XYZ file of C-alpha atoms in Angstrom:
333
model
C -51.200 -5.266 -96.534
C -48.952 -8.181 -95.606
C -48.908 -9.646 -92.104
C -46.038 -11.164 -90.164
C -45.752 -13.021 -86.872
C -42.842 -12.196 -84.530
C -41.733 -14.679 -81.853
C -38.847 -15.286 -79.509
C -37.069 -18.602 -80.070
C -37.746 -19.970 -76.604
C -37.483 -23.739 -76.287
C -38.976 -25.960 -77.409
C -38.345 -24.955 -81.004
C -41.264 -27.167 -82.026
C -43.630 -24.641 -80.396
C -42.188 -21.822 -82.518
C -42.640 -23.926 -85.658
C -46.203 -24.831 -84.641
C -47.178 -21.185 -84.132
C -45.682 -20.236 -87.501
C -47.693 -23.009 -89.192
C -50.811 -21.709 -87.463
C -49.992 -18.202 -88.630
C -49.643 -19.274 -92.254
C -53.015 -21.047 -92.089
C -54.480 -17.749 -90.883
C -53.073 -15.675 -93.727
C -49.735 -14.478 -92.336
C -47.039 -14.360 -95.042
C -43.968 -13.618 -92.892
C -42.447 -15.333 -89.875
C -39.963 -13.310 -87.845
C -37.969 -14.080 -84.700
C -35.714 -12.266 -82.272
C -31.985 -12.962 -82.731
C -29.944 -12.919 -79.527
C -27.712 -15.943 -79.087
C -27.409 -15.783 -75.293
C -31.072 -15.163 -74.497
C -32.777 -17.528 -76.954
C -32.140 -20.507 -79.213
C -30.355 -20.036 -82.538
C -33.000 -18.792 -85.001
C -31.397 -19.871 -88.258
C -31.626 -23.524 -87.240
C -35.317 -23.036 -86.514
C -35.914 -21.174 -89.803
C -35.062 -24.365 -91.656
C -37.871 -26.170 -89.862
C -40.332 -23.307 -90.362
C -39.602 -23.263 -94.086
C -39.899 -27.046 -94.317
C -43.278 -26.981 -92.580
C -44.847 -24.066 -94.474
C -45.533 -23.523 -98.149
C -45.074 -19.823 -98.838
C -44.028 -18.146 -95.596
C -40.941 -15.935 -95.713
C -38.711 -15.948 -92.623
C -36.038 -13.770 -91.105
C -34.675 -12.130 -87.970
C -36.201 -9.053 -86.373
C -33.399 -8.221 -86.145
C -29.874 -9.551 -86.571
C -26.803 -7.301 -86.449
C -23.336 -7.018 -88.055
C -21.426 -8.081 -84.958
C -22.783 -11.446 -83.803
C -21.688 -13.386 -86.878
C -19.162 -12.625 -89.590
C -20.830 -11.213 -92.667
C -19.929 -14.086 -94.988
C -21.425 -16.552 -92.486
C -24.661 -14.547 -92.312
C -24.847 -14.323 -96.103
C -24.076 -18.012 -96.612
C -26.693 -19.041 -94.055
C -29.419 -17.045 -95.784
C -28.280 -18.306 -99.189
C -28.343 -21.923 -97.995
C -31.932 -21.552 -96.761
C -32.900 -19.954 -100.067
C -31.238 -22.747 -102.035
C -33.097 -25.363 -99.992
C -36.546 -23.767 -99.908
C -36.662 -21.102 -102.615
C -35.980 -17.423 -102.050
C -38.109 -17.140 -98.905
C -35.853 -15.237 -96.512
C -35.533 -11.591 -95.475
C -32.607 -10.150 -93.554
C -33.897 -7.789 -90.885
C -30.881 -5.992 -89.432
C -30.009 -3.237 -86.978
C -27.168 -1.993 -84.798
C -27.769 -4.708 -82.198
C -29.341 -4.255 -78.771
C -29.806 -7.362 -76.641
C -27.498 -9.577 -78.724
C -24.570 -7.207 -78.282
C -25.184 -5.793 -74.813
C -25.812 -9.165 -73.131
C -22.459 -10.360 -74.495
C -20.744 -7.268 -73.092
C -20.347 -5.462 -76.401
C -21.591 -2.080 -77.557
C -24.058 -1.883 -80.442
C -22.489 -1.529 -83.880
C -21.889 1.874 -85.405
C -24.119 3.069 -88.219
C -21.102 3.133 -90.533
C -20.474 -0.561 -89.893
C -24.165 -1.338 -90.281
C -24.345 0.475 -93.623
C -21.356 -1.447 -94.934
C -22.776 -4.747 -93.700
C -26.115 -4.181 -95.451
C -24.422 -3.980 -98.827
C -21.891 -6.759 -98.223
C -24.394 -9.316 -96.863
C -26.847 -8.629 -99.689
C -24.153 -8.836 -102.377
C -22.678 -12.067 -101.023
C -26.080 -13.722 -100.501
C -27.071 -12.885 -104.065
C -23.847 -14.313 -105.520
C -21.885 -11.113 -106.144
C -18.380 -10.324 -104.995
C -17.957 -8.118 -101.931
C -15.030 -6.913 -99.870
C -14.866 -8.277 -96.321
C -12.100 -6.943 -94.070
C -10.183 -5.807 -97.129
C -10.504 -9.124 -98.962
C -12.682 -9.658 -102.044
C -14.976 -12.661 -101.515
C -17.643 -14.365 -103.594
C -19.690 -17.435 -102.654
C -19.359 -19.530 -105.827
C -22.265 -21.953 -105.459
C -25.050 -19.350 -105.291
C -27.394 -19.273 -108.279
C -30.323 -16.848 -108.588
C -30.038 -15.826 -104.952
C -32.318 -13.112 -103.593
C -32.010 -11.456 -100.183
C -33.932 -8.267 -99.351
C -32.302 -6.450 -96.428
C -34.660 -4.453 -94.192
C -33.183 -2.106 -91.600
C -34.629 -1.241 -88.186
C -34.231 2.417 -87.204
C -35.531 5.209 -84.960
C -33.113 8.162 -84.954
C -32.489 10.629 -87.780
C -29.118 9.251 -88.884
C -30.377 5.671 -88.832
C -33.536 6.620 -90.723
C -31.386 8.325 -93.351
C -29.213 5.222 -93.683
C -32.288 3.029 -94.147
C -33.451 5.310 -96.951
C -30.041 5.319 -98.587
C -29.235 1.583 -98.511
C -31.965 -0.745 -97.267
C -34.635 -2.562 -99.269
C -37.086 -2.154 -96.404
C -37.582 -0.162 -93.217
C -38.632 -1.814 -89.946
C -40.283 0.476 -87.404
C -40.849 -1.144 -84.039
C -43.889 0.803 -82.855
C -47.398 1.356 -84.238
C -48.136 4.980 -83.378
C -49.533 6.704 -86.497
C -47.986 10.107 -85.701
C -44.477 8.705 -85.242
C -44.926 6.301 -88.145
C -45.743 9.163 -90.491
C -42.728 11.165 -89.263
C -40.308 8.277 -89.708
C -41.611 7.066 -93.064
C -41.222 10.592 -94.382
C -37.617 10.741 -93.125
C -36.761 7.423 -94.794
C -38.356 8.356 -98.092
C -36.743 11.791 -98.179
C -33.346 10.183 -97.616
C -34.023 7.703 -100.409
C -34.917 10.531 -102.794
C -31.744 12.437 -101.897
C -29.744 9.301 -102.639
C -31.332 8.981 -106.073
C -33.420 5.956 -105.107
C -37.132 5.382 -105.653
C -38.733 6.131 -102.253
C -41.759 4.036 -103.132
C -39.602 0.951 -103.672
C -38.678 0.704 -99.976
C -40.935 -1.736 -98.133
C -42.344 -0.296 -94.909
C -42.877 -2.751 -92.048
C -44.411 -1.704 -88.738
C -43.846 -4.188 -85.907
C -45.656 -4.059 -82.563
C -47.514 -6.253 -80.070
C -51.162 -6.954 -80.766
C -53.619 -8.346 -78.232
C -57.215 -9.023 -79.227
C -59.711 -8.914 -76.351
C -62.150 -6.814 -74.368
C -60.106 -6.510 -71.148
C -57.976 -3.494 -72.022
C -56.217 -3.305 -68.648
C -55.059 -6.913 -68.962
C -53.954 -6.392 -72.565
C -51.895 -3.370 -71.520
C -50.161 -5.336 -68.777
C -49.352 -8.128 -71.224
C -47.816 -5.698 -73.736
C -46.178 -3.099 -71.466
C -42.817 -4.810 -72.009
C -42.759 -3.344 -75.515
C -42.528 0.214 -74.228
C -39.463 -0.843 -72.257
C -37.852 -2.440 -75.292
C -38.443 0.672 -77.398
C -37.260 2.744 -74.454
C -33.779 1.200 -74.750
C -33.407 2.685 -78.209
C -35.021 5.968 -77.230
C -32.634 6.326 -74.289
C -29.733 6.009 -76.732
C -31.253 8.763 -78.863
C -31.702 11.053 -75.878
C -28.090 10.528 -74.810
C -26.915 11.271 -78.342
C -29.106 14.219 -79.260
C -30.423 15.479 -75.916
C -33.999 16.289 -74.973
C -36.075 18.656 -77.116
C -33.331 18.684 -79.743
C -35.733 18.748 -82.667
C -33.888 15.734 -84.070
C -36.350 13.250 -82.567
C -40.048 13.917 -81.811
C -40.724 14.776 -78.175
C -43.622 12.296 -78.306
C -41.028 9.536 -78.541
C -38.603 10.746 -75.879
C -40.720 12.132 -73.046
C -41.699 8.867 -71.402
C -38.143 7.537 -70.871
C -37.381 10.189 -68.222
C -38.543 7.777 -65.515
C -36.467 4.872 -66.865
C -34.109 3.521 -64.187
C -32.309 0.735 -65.985
C -33.130 -2.438 -67.866
C -32.702 -6.145 -67.160
C -32.264 -8.096 -70.390
C -33.186 -11.384 -68.709
C -36.819 -10.218 -69.055
C -36.378 -8.704 -72.525
C -39.514 -8.900 -74.638
C -41.524 -10.743 -72.011
C -44.897 -10.026 -70.417
C -44.529 -8.982 -66.802
C -41.080 -7.443 -67.374
C -40.290 -5.627 -64.075
C -38.057 -3.140 -65.917
C -41.052 -1.503 -67.603
C -42.904 0.055 -64.686
C -42.012 3.471 -66.108
C -44.105 2.866 -69.258
C -47.501 4.621 -68.926
C -50.769 3.302 -70.328
C -50.787 6.047 -72.958
C -47.542 4.753 -74.493
C -48.797 1.156 -74.491
C -51.977 2.261 -76.269
C -50.064 4.323 -78.818
C -47.292 1.829 -79.566
C -49.393 -1.363 -79.584
C -52.698 -2.651 -80.993
C -55.123 -3.529 -78.216
C -58.821 -4.189 -77.760
C -61.460 -5.848 -79.936
C -60.697 -6.775 -83.524
C -62.488 -3.652 -84.782
C -59.962 -1.429 -82.986
C -57.094 -3.287 -84.643
C -58.698 -2.926 -88.063
C -59.195 0.812 -87.600
C -55.585 1.427 -86.567
C -54.163 -0.791 -89.292
C -56.183 1.019 -91.945
C -54.688 4.296 -90.694
C -51.192 2.823 -90.891
C -51.845 1.435 -94.362
C -52.943 4.882 -95.505
C -49.564 6.209 -94.315
C -47.768 3.764 -96.598
C -47.218 0.762 -94.328
C -46.844 -2.420 -96.407
C -46.644 -4.971 -93.598
C -47.750 -5.248 -89.991
C -45.585 -7.685 -88.018
C -47.367 -8.838 -84.868
C -45.296 -9.381 -81.726
C -47.021 -12.338 -80.085
C -45.266 -12.518 -76.710
C -48.183 -12.644 -74.275
C -50.747 -15.068 -72.812
C -53.078 -15.130 -75.832
C -50.795 -16.165 -78.665
C -53.030 -18.685 -80.397
C -56.254 -16.715 -79.989
C -54.648 -13.529 -81.330
C -53.330 -15.355 -84.401
C -56.775 -16.856 -84.984
C -58.578 -13.534 -84.459
C -56.339 -11.913 -87.035
C -57.007 -14.741 -89.453
C -60.765 -14.620 -88.943
C -61.391 -10.869 -88.669
C -58.420 -8.544 -89.168
C -56.547 -9.844 -92.206
C -59.724 -10.315 -94.315
C -60.835 -6.771 -93.418
C -57.537 -5.286 -94.599
C -57.181 -7.441 -97.699
C -60.777 -8.305 -98.627
């Protein structure tokens, strides 16, 4: 199983680079960041420094979207990083939540997202693609490689990931929901004539290593609020108890009263009081290292190829080190 570290690009950028270097020393192979231009610093600038200061780490956004930048700009940026540092980037992409809503825009449609996946990948790998009706090719790209991994929750998005993406990003670590969603992605891939086993499965969630479970829950409760944004969209689209989305995923958002993006992805987020302990325990990895190992083994058995660790809490360094000393060797020893 591969391991990734997920950070927000809060200033100073040097701290983000330092944590990514620490993660690589501890056996993490991927470095991910949020991508929301208003809330945090520009990640692609920081990726250049991460790549320059690591040897093998792959970097990318978790996740970008088709609306913040034009598609040829996104493709050229990835291709430039690959040309400078080797093919060490991954394009995580979704409809857009904080990046779009904070700027007063609605998230992108799935149709636009599906088109963008193919266009960005083709352009970044040196092939011609049609952008706004115009055929474009970036002529200087040689031997470019850009896997595109799509984040999804709902049935139509899961189907799109299976049909077009190289990888699937699931932002929660509940084994029941993970199994349900992996199956949906793989069935869609098979229907599209693709090899279901060729799609990389990445589960992303907060992890907090320690004995004080109540404190760990409070530090990671923000994640239930972040996931709740997407779940609320699903409920508004499909309704409750529709059979389209598991009730286990939708029940807890009934008490949701709104969301303040100024606290997005941060410990102590006041917009997440509606998230019960049960959801935090199910969606995150908490407790001593042995509890993390047990849950990760269960996820690996379901077909998860990578666990990407959200490290937005008060024990960032110690969690990275605990994974390097105990968790990663247990999963890959």
